PDB file of C-alpha atoms in Angstrom:
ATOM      1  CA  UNK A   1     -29.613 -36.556  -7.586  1.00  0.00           C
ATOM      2  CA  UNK A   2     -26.242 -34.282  -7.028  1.00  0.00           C
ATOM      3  CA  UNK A   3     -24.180 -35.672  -4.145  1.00  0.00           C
ATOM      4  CA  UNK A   4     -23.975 -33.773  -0.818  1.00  0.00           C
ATOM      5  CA  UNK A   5     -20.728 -30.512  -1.211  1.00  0.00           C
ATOM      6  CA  UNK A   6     -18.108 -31.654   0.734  1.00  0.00           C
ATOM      7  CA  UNK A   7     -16.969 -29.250   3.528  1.00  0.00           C
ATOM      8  CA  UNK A   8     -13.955 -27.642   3.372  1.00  0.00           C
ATOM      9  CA  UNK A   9     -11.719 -27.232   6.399  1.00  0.00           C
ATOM     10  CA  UNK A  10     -10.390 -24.130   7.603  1.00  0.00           C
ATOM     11  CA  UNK A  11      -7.145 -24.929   6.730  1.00  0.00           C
ATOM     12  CA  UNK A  12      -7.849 -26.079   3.431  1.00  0.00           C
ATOM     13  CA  UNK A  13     -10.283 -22.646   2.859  1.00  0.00           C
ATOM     14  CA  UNK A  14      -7.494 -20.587   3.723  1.00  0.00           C
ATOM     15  CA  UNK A  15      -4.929 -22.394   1.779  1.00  0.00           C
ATOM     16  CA  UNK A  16      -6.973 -21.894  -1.207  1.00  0.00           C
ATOM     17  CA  UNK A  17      -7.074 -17.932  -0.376  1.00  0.00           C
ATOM     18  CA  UNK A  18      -3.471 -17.914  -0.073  1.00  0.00           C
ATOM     19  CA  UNK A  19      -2.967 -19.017  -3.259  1.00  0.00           C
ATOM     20  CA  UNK A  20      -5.308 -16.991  -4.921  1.00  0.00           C
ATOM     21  CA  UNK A  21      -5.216 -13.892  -3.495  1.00  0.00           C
ATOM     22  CA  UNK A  22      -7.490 -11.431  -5.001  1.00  0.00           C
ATOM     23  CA  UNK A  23      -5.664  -8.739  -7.257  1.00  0.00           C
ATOM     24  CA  UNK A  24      -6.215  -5.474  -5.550  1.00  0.00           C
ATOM     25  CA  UNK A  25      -4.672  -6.576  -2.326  1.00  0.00           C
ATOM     26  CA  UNK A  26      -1.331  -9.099  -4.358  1.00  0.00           C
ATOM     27  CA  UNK A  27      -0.625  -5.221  -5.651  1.00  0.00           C
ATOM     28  CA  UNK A  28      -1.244  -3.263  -2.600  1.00  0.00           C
ATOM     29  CA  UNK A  29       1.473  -6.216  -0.726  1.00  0.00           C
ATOM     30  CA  UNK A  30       3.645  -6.069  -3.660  1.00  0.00           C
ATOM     31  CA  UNK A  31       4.158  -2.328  -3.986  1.00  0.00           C
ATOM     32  CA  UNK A  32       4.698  -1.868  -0.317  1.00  0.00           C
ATOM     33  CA  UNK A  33       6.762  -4.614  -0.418  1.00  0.00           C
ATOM     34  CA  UNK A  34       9.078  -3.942  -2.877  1.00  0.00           C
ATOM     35  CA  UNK A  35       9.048  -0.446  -1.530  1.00  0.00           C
ATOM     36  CA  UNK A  36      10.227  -1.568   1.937  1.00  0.00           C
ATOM     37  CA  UNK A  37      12.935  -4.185   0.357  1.00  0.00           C
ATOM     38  CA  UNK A  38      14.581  -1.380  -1.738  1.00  0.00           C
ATOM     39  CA  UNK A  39      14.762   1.268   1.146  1.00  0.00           C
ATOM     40  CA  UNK A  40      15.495  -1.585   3.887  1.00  0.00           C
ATOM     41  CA  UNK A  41      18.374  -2.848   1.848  1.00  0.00           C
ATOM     42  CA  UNK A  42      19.950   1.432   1.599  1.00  0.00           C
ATOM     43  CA  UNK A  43      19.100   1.109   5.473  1.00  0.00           C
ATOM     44  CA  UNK A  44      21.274  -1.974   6.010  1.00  0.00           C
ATOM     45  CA  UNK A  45      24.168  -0.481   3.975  1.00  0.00           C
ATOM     46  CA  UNK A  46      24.209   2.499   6.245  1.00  0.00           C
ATOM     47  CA  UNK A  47      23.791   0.791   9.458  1.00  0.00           C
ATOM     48  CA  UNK A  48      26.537  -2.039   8.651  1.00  0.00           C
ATOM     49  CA  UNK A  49      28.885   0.886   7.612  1.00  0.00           C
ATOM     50  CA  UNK A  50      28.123   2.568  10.355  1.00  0.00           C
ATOM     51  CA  UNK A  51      29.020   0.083  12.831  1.00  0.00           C
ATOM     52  CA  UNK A  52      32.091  -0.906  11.014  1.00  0.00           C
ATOM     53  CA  UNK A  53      33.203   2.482  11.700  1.00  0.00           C
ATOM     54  CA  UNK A  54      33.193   4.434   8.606  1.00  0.00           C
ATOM     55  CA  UNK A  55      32.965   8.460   9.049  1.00  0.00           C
ATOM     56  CA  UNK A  56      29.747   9.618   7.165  1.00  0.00           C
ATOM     57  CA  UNK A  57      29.002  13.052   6.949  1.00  0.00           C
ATOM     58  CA  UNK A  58      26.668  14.204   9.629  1.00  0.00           C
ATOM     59  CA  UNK A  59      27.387  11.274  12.174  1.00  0.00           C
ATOM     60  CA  UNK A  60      24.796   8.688  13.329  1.00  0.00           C
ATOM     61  CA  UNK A  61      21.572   9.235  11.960  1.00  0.00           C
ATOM     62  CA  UNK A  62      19.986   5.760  12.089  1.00  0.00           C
ATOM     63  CA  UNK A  63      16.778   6.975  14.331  1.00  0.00           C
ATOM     64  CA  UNK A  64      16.117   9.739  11.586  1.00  0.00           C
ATOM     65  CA  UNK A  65      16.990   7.120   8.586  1.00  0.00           C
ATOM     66  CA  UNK A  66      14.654   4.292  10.318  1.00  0.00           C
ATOM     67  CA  UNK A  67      11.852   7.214  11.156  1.00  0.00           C
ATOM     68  CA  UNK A  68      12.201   8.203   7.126  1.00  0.00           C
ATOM     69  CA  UNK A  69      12.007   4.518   6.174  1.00  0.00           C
ATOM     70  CA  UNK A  70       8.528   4.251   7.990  1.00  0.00           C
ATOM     71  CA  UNK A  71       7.323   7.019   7.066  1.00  0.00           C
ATOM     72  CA  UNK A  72       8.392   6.529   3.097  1.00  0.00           C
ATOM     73  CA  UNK A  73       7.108   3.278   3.289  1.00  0.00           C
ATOM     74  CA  UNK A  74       3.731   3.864   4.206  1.00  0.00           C
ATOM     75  CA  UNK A  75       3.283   7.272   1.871  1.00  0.00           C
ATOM     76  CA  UNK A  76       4.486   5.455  -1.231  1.00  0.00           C
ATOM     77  CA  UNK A  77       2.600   2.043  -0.707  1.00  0.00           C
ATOM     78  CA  UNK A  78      -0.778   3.883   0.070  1.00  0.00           C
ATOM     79  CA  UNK A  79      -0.010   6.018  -3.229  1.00  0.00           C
ATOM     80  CA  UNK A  80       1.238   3.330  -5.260  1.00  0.00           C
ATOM     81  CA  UNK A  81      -1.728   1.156  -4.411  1.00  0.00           C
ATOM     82  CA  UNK A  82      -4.192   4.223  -4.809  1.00  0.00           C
ATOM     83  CA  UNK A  83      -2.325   4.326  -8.523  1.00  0.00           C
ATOM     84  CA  UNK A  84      -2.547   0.495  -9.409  1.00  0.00           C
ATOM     85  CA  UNK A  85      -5.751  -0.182  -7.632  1.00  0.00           C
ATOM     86  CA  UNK A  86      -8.848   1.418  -9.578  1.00  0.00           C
ATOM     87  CA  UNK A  87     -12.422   1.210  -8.101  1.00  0.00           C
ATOM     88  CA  UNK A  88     -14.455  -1.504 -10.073  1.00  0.00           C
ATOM     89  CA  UNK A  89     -15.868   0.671 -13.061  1.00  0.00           C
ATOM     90  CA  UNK A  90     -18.967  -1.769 -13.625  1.00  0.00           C
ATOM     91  CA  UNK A  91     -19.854  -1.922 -16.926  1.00  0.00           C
ATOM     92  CA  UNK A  92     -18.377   1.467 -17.877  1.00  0.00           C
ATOM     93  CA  UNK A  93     -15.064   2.431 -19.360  1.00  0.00           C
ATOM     94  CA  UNK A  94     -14.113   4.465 -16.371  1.00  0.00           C
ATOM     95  CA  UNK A  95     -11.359   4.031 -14.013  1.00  0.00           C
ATOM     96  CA  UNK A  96     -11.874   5.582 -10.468  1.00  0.00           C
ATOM     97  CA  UNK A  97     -10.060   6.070  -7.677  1.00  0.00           C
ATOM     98  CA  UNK A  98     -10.941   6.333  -4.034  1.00  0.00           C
ATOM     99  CA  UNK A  99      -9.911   6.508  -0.590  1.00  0.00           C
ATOM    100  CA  UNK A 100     -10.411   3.484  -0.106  1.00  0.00           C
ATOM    101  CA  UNK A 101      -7.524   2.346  -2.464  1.00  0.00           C
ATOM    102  CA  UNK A 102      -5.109   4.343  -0.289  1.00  0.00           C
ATOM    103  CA  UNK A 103      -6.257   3.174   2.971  1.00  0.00           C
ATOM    104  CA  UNK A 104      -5.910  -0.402   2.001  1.00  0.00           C
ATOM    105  CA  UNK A 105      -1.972   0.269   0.731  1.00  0.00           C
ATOM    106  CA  UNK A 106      -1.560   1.933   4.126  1.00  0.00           C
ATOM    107  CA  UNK A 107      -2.947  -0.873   6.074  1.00  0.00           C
ATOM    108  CA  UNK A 108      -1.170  -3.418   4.178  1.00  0.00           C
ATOM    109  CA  UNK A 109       2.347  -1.709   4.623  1.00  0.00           C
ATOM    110  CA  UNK A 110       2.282  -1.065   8.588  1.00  0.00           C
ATOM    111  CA  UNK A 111       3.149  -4.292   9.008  1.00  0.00           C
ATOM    112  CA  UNK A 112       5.364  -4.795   5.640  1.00  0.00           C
ATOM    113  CA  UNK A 113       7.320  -2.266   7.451  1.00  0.00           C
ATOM    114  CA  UNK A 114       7.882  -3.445  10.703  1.00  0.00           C
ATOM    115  CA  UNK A 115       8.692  -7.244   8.859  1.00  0.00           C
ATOM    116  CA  UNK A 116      11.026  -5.938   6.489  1.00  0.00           C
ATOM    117  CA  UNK A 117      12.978  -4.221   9.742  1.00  0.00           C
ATOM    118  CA  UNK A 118      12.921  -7.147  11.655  1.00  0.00           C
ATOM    119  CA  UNK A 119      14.492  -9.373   9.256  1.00  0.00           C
ATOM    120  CA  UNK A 120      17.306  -6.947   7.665  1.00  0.00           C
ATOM    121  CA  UNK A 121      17.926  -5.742  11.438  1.00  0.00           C
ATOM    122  CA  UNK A 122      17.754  -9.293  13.294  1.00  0.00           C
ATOM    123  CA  UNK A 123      18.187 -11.841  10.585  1.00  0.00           C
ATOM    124  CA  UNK A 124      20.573 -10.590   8.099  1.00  0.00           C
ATOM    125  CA  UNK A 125      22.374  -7.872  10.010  1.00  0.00           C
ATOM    126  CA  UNK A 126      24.516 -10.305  12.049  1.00  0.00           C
ATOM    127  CA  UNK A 127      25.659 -12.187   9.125  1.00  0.00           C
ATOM    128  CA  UNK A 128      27.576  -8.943   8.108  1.00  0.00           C
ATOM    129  CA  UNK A 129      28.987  -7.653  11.142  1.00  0.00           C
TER     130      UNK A 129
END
């Protein structure tokens, strides 16, 4: 006779799930977040120049550069993830791509966005002023 299956706690369940994340949504975070780092980083560069005074051409454009950073963000992780995350093919050799994909790289870099502002803007932004 088998003994009784223990019973996980909800911590312990969602410790496991953070550690094994499945692979469709590790790339659709990773793309987005790489993404956001690389852009955020040319974001923080202008800002801290910027506000140290320098004169770049066309003046103060950090509402237009922080509008363009959303909105690059969440075009290139939807399309990245659409790229690196296929539909499940089954038992056949194809590889196909849906909707789906891009919605889930969308929805995963809304708030990849907003995070990756928060900390360059509130976090690392006085350390270089």
């Amino acid at each position: 006779m088998t003994p009784p299956v223990r019973r996980r706690s909800e911590v312990e369940i969602r410790w496991r799930q953070f550690r094994n994340p499945p692979r469709p949504i590790l790339r659709a975070v990773l793309s987005s977040l790489i993404v956001a780092t690389v852009l955020g980083v040319v974001y923080l560069v202008y800002d801290v120049a910027l506000s140290r005074g320098a004169a770049l051409p066309g003046g103060d454009l950090r509402t237009l550069a922080v509008t363009l950073f959303v909105v690059i963000v969440l075009l290139a992780g939807s399309l990245i993830t659409w790229l690196v995350v296929p539909q499940p093919s089954g038992s056949g050799t194809v590889r196909r791509r849906s909707a789906w994909s891009a919605a889930l790289g969308l929805f995963v870099a809304v708030p990849i966005a907003y995070l990756i502002l928060v900390v360059e803007g509130q976090i690392l932004r006085p350390f270089l002023t």
